[in-house]
PDB file of C-alpha atoms in Angstrom:
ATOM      1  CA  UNK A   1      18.954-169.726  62.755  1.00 80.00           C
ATOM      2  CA  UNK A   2      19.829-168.237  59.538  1.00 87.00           C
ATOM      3  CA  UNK A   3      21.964-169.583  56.693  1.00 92.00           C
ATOM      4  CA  UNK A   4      23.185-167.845  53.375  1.00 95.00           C
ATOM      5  CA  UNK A   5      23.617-170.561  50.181  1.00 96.00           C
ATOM      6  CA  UNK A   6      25.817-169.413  47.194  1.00 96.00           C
ATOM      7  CA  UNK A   7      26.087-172.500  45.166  1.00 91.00           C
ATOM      8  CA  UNK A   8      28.547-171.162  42.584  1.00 94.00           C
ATOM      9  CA  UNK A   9      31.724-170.523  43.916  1.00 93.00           C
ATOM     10  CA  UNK A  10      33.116-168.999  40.249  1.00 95.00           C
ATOM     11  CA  UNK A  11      30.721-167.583  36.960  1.00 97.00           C
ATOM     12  CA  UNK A  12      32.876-167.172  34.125  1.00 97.00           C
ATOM     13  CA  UNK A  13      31.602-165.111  31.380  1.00 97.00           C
ATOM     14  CA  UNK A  14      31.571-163.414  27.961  1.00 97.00           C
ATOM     15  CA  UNK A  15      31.568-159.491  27.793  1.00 97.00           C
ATOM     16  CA  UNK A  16      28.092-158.454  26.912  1.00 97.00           C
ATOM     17  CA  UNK A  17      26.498-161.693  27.701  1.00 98.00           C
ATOM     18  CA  UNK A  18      23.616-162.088  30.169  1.00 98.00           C
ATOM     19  CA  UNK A  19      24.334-163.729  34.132  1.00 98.00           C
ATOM     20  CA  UNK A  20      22.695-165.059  36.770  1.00 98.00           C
ATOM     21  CA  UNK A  21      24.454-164.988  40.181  1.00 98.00           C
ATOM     22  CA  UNK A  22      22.494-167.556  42.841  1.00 98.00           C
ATOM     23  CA  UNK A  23      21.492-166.962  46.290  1.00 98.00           C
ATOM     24  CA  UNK A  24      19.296-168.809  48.697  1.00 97.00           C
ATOM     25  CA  UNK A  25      18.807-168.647  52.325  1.00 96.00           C
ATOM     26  CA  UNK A  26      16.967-169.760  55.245  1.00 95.00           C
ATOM     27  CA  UNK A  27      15.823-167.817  58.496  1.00 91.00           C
ATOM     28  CA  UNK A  28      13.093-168.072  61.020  1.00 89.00           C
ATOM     29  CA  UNK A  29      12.742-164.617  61.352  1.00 88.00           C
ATOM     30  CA  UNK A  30      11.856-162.236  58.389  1.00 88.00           C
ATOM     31  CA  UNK A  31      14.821-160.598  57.184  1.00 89.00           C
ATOM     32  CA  UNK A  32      15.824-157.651  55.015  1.00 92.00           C
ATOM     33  CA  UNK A  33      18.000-159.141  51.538  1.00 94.00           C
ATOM     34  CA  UNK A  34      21.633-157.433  50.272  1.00 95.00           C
ATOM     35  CA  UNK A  35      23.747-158.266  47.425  1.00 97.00           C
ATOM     36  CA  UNK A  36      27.414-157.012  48.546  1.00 96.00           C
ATOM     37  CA  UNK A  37      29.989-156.244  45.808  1.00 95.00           C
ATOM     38  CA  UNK A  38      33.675-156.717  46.662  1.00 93.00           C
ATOM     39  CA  UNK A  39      36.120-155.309  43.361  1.00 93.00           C
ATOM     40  CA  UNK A  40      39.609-156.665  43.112  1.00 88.00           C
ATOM     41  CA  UNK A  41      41.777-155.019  45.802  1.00 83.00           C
ATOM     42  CA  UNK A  42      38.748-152.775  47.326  1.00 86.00           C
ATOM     43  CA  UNK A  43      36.395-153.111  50.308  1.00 86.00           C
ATOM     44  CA  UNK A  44      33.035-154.204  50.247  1.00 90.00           C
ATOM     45  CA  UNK A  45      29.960-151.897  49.057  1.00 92.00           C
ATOM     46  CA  UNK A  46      26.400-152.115  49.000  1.00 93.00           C
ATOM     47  CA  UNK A  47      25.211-152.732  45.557  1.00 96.00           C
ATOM     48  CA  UNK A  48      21.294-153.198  45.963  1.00 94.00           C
ATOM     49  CA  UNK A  49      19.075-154.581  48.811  1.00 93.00           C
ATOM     50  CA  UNK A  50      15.403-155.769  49.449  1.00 92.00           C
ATOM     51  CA  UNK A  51      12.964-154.082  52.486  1.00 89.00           C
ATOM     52  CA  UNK A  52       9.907-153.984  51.156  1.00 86.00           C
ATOM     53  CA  UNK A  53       7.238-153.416  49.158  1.00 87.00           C
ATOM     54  CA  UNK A  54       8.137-154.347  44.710  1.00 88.00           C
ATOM     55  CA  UNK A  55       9.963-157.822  44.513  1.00 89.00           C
ATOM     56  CA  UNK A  56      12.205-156.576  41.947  1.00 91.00           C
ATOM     57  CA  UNK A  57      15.130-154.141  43.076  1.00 92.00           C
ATOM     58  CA  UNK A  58      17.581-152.310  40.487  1.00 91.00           C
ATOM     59  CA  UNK A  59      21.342-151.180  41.221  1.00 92.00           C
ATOM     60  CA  UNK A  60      22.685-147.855  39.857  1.00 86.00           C
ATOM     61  CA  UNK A  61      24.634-149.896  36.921  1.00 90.00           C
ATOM     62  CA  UNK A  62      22.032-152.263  35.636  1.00 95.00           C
ATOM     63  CA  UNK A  63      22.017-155.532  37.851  1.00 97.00           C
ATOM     64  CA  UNK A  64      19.194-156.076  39.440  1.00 97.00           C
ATOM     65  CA  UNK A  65      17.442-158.916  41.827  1.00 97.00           C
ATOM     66  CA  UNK A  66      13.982-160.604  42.770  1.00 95.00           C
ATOM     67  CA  UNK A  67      13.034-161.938  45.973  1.00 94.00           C
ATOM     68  CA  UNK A  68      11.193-164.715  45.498  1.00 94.00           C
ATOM     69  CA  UNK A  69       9.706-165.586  49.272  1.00 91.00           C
ATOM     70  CA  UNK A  70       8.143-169.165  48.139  1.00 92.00           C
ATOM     71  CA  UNK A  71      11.792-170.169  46.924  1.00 92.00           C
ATOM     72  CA  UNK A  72      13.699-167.924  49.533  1.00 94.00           C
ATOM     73  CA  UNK A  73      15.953-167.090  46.515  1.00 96.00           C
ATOM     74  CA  UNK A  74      17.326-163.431  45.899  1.00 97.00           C
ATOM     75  CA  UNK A  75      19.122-163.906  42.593  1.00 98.00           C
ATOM     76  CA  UNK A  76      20.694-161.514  41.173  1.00 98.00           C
ATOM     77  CA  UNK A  77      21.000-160.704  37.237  1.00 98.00           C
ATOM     78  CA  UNK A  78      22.738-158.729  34.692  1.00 98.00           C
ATOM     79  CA  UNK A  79      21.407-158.736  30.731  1.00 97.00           C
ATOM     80  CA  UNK A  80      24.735-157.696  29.576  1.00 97.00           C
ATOM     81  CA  UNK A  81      28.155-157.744  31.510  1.00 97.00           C
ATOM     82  CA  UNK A  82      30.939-155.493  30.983  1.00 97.00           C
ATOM     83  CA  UNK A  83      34.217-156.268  31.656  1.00 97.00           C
ATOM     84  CA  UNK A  84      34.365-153.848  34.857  1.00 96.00           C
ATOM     85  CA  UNK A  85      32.123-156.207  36.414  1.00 97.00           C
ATOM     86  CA  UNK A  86      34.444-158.739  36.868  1.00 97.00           C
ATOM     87  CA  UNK A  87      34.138-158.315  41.044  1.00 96.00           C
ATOM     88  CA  UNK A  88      33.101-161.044  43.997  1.00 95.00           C
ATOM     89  CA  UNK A  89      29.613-160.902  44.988  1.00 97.00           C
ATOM     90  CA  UNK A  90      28.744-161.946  48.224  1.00 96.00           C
ATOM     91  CA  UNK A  91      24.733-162.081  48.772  1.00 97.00           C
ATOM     92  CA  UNK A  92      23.572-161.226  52.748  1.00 96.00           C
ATOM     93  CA  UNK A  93      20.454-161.458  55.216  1.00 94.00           C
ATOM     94  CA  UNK A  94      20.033-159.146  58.195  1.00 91.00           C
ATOM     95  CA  UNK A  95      17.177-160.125  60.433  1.00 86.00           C
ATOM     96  CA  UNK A  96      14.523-157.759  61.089  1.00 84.00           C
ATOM     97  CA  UNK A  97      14.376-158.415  65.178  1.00 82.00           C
ATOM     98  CA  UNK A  98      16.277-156.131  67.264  1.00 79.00           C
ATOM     99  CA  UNK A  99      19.273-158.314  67.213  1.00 80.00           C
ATOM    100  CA  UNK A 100      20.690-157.048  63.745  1.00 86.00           C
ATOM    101  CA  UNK A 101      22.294-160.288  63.081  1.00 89.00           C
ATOM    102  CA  UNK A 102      24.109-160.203  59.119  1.00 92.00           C
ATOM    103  CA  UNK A 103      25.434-163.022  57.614  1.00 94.00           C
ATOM    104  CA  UNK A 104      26.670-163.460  54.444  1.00 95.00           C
ATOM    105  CA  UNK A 105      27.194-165.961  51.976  1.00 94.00           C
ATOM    106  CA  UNK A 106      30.611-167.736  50.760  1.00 93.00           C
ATOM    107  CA  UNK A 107      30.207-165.410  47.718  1.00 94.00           C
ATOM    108  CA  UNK A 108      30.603-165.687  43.925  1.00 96.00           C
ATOM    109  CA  UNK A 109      33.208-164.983  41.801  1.00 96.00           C
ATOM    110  CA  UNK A 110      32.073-163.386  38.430  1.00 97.00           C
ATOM    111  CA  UNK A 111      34.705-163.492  35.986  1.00 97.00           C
ATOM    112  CA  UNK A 112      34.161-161.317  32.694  1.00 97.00           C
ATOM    113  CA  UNK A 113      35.727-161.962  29.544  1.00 97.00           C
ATOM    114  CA  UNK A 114      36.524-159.949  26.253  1.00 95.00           C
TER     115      UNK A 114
ATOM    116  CA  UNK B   1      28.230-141.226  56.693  1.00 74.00           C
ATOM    117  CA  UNK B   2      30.142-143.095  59.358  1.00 81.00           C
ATOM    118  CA  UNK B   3      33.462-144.006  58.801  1.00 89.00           C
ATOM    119  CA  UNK B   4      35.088-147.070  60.503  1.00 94.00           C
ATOM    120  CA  UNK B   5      38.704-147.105  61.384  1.00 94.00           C
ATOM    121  CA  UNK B   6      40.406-150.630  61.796  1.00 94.00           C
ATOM    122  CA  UNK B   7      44.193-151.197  62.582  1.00 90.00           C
ATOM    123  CA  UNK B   8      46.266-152.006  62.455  1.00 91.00           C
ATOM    124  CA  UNK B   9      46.670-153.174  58.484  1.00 92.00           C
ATOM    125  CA  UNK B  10      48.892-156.086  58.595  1.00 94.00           C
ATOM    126  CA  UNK B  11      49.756-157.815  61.266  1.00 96.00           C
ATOM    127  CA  UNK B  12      52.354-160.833  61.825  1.00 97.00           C
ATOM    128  CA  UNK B  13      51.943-162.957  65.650  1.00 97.00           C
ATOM    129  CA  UNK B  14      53.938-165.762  66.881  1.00 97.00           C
ATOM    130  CA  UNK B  15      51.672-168.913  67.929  1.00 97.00           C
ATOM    131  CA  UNK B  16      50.433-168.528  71.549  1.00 97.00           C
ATOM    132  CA  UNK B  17      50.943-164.910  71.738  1.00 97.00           C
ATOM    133  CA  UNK B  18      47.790-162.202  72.198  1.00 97.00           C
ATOM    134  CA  UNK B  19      45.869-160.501  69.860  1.00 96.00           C
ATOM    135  CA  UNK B  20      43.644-157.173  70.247  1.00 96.00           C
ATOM    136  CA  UNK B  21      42.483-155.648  67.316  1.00 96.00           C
ATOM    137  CA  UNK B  22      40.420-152.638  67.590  1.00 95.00           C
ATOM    138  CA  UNK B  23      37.720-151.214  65.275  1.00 96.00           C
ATOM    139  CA  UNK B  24      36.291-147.037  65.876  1.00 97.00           C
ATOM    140  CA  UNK B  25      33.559-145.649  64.259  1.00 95.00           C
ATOM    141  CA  UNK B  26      32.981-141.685  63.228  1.00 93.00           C
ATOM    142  CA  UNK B  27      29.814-139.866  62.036  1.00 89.00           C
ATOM    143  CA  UNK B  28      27.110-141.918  63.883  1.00 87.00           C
ATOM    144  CA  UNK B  29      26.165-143.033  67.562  1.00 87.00           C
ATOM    145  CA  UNK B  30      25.184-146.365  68.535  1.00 90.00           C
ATOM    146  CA  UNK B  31      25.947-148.225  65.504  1.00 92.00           C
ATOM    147  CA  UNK B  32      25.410-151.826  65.051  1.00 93.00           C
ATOM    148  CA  UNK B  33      28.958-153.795  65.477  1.00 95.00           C
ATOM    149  CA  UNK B  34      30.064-156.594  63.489  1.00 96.00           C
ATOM    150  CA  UNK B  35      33.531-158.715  63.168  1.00 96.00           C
ATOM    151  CA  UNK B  36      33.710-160.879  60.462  1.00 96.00           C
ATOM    152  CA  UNK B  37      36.214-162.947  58.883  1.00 94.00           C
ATOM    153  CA  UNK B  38      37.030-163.156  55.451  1.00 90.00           C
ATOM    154  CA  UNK B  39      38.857-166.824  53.819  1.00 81.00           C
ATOM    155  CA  UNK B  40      38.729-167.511  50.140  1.00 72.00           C
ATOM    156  CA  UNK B  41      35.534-169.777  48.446  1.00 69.00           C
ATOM    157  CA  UNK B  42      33.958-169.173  52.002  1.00 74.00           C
ATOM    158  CA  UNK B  43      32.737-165.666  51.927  1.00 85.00           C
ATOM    159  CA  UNK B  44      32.343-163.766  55.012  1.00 91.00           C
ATOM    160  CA  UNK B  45      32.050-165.612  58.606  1.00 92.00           C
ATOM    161  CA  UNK B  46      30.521-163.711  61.158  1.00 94.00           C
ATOM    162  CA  UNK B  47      32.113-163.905  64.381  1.00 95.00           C
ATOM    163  CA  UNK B  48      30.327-161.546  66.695  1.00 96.00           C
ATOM    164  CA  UNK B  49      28.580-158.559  66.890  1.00 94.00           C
ATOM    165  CA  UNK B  50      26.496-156.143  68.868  1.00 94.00           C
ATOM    166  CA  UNK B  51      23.941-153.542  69.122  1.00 92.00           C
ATOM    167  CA  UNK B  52      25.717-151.838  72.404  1.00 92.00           C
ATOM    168  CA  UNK B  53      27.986-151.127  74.665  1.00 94.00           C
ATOM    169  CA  UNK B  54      29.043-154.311  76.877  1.00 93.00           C
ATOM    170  CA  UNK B  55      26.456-156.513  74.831  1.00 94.00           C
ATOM    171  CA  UNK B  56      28.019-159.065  72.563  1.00 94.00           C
ATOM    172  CA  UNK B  57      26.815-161.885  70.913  1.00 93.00           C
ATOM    173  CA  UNK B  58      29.092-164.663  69.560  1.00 91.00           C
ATOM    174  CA  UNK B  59      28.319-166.594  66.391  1.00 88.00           C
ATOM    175  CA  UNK B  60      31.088-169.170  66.198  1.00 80.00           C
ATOM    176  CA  UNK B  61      32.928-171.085  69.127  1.00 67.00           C
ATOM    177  CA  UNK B  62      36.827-170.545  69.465  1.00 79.00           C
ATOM    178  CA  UNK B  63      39.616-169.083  70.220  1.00 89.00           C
ATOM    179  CA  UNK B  64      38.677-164.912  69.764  1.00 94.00           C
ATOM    180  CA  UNK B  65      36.723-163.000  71.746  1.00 95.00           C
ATOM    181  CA  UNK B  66      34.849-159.270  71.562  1.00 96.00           C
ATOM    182  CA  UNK B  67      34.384-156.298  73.637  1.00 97.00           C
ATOM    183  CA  UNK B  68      32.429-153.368  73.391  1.00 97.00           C
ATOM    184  CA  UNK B  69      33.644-150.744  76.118  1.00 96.00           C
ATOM    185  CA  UNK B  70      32.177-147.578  74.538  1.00 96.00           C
ATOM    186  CA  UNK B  71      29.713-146.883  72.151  1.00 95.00           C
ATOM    187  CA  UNK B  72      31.792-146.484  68.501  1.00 95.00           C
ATOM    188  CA  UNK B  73      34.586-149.092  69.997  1.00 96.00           C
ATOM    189  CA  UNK B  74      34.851-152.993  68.897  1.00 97.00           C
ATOM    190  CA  UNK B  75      37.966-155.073  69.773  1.00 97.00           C
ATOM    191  CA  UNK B  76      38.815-158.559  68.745  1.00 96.00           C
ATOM    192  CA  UNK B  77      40.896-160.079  70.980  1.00 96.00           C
ATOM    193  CA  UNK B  78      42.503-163.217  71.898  1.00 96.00           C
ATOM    194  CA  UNK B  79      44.682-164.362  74.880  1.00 95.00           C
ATOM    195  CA  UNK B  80      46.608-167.451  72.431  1.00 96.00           C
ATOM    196  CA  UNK B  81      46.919-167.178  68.514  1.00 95.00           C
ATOM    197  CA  UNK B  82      46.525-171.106  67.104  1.00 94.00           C
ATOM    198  CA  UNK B  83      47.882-171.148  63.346  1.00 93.00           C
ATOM    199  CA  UNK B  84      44.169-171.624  62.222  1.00 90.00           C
ATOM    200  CA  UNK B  85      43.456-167.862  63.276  1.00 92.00           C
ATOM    201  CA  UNK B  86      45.174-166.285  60.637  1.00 92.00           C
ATOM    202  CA  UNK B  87      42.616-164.742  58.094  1.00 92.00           C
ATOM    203  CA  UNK B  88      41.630-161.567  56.764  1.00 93.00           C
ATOM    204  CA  UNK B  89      39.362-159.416  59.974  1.00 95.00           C
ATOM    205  CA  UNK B  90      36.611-157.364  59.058  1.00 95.00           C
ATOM    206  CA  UNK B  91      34.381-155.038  61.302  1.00 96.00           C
ATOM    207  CA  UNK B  92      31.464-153.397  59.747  1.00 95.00           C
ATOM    208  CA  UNK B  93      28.909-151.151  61.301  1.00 94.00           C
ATOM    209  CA  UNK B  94      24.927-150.754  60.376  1.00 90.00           C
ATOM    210  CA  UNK B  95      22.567-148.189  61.677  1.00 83.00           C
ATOM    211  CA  UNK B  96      18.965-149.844  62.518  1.00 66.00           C
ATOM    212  CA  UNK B  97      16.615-150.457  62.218  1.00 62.00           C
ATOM    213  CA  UNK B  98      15.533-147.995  59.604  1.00 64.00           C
ATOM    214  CA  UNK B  99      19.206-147.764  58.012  1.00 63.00           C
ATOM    215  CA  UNK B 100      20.246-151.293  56.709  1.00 77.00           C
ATOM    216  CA  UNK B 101      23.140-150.828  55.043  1.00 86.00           C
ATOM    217  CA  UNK B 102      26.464-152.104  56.008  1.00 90.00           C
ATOM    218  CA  UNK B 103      29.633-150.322  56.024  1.00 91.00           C
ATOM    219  CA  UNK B 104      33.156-151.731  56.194  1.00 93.00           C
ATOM    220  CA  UNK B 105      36.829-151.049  57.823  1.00 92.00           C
ATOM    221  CA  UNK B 106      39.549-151.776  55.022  1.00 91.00           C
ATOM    222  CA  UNK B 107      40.388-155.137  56.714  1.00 93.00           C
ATOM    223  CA  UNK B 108      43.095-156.725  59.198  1.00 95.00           C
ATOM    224  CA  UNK B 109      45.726-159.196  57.649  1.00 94.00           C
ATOM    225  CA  UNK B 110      46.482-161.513  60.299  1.00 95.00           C
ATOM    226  CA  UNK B 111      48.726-163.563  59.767  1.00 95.00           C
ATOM    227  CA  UNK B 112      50.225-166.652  62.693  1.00 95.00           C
ATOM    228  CA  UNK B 113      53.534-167.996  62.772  1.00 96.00           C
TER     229      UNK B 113
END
């Protein structure tokens, strides 16, 4: 079985100040890691994910995420938010068996303010 | 890239009438199928998916089911809305195993009266 833990439901936060977004899962199969990115009145996108090989993976606009297999934690961080960040981000595990089961978690809202 | 199609956009049922809600996908061949449903403060629940046509797999016990008749299809379906089905559908699709990302239809308002 697999399970997807977001333990903050809401992250409110200054423009230009540094976050930390949680996510934890369990699976007894190996499993590829996603961080999801939903903005206000769009559809959901990729915004980074782990296969292999360097722990630490970078998105296109400067958040970026470590897997951390001991802790089964894929957190995902920012060093300095803008306001157009304000989105929900929903973290996700797709096993790597030839079922191609994705769950997600119950996502995070990150609110930025000025 | 693929391109999923999901209608219809909004949708208002009565209580114990049926529901089929059907999900196509362009630019790729035997995607991986997914139906989720999204609430608010609980993220994305997966309710079934599948890796081809006729094979379905169901994550969560209740009132919906899924079919898969051709390859690029999905449909969500039920035979009697309940109140408690109302929710925002998604499907997604996913090429594997060496293509991992997920892409998503724009979403299916259901709502149950």
């Amino acid at each position: 079985a697999q399970s997807v833990t977001q333990l903050d439901s809401q992250v409110p936060v200054f423009e230009e100040a540094p976050v930390e977004l949680r996510c934890n899962y369990s699976s007894s199969v190996s499993v590829y890691l996603f961080w999801y990115v939903q903005y206000p009145n769009q559809g959901l996108q990729l915004l980074l994910k782990y296969l292999s090989g360097s722990t630490l993976v970078e998105s296109i606009n400067g958040f970026e995420a470590e897997f951390n297999k001991s802790q089964t934690s894929f957190h995902l961080r920012k060093p300095s938010v803008h306001i157009s960040d304000t989105a929900e981000y929903f973290c996700a595990v797709r096993s790597m068996d030839s079922s191609y089961k994705l769950i997600f978690g119950s996502g995070t809202r990150l609110l930025v303010r000025p | 890239s693929q391109t999923i199609h999901q209608w219809p956009a909004t949708l208002v049922q009565p209580v114990g009438s049926p529901l089929s809600l059907e999900c196509t996908v362009e630019g790729t061949s035997n995607p991986n199928l997914y139906w989720y449903r999204q609430a608010a403060g609980r993220g994305l629940q997966l309710l079934f998916y599948s890796v081809g046509i006729g094979q379905i797999s169901s994550e969560v016990p209740q009132n919906l089911s899924a079919s898969r008749p051709q390859d690029r299809q999905f449909i969500l379906s039920s035979k009697k809305l309940l109140l408690s089905d109302s929710g925002f559908y998604l499907c997604a699709c996913s090429r594997g195993p060496t293509n991992t990302e997920a892409f998503f239809g724009q979403g299916t308002r259901l709502t149950v009266v």
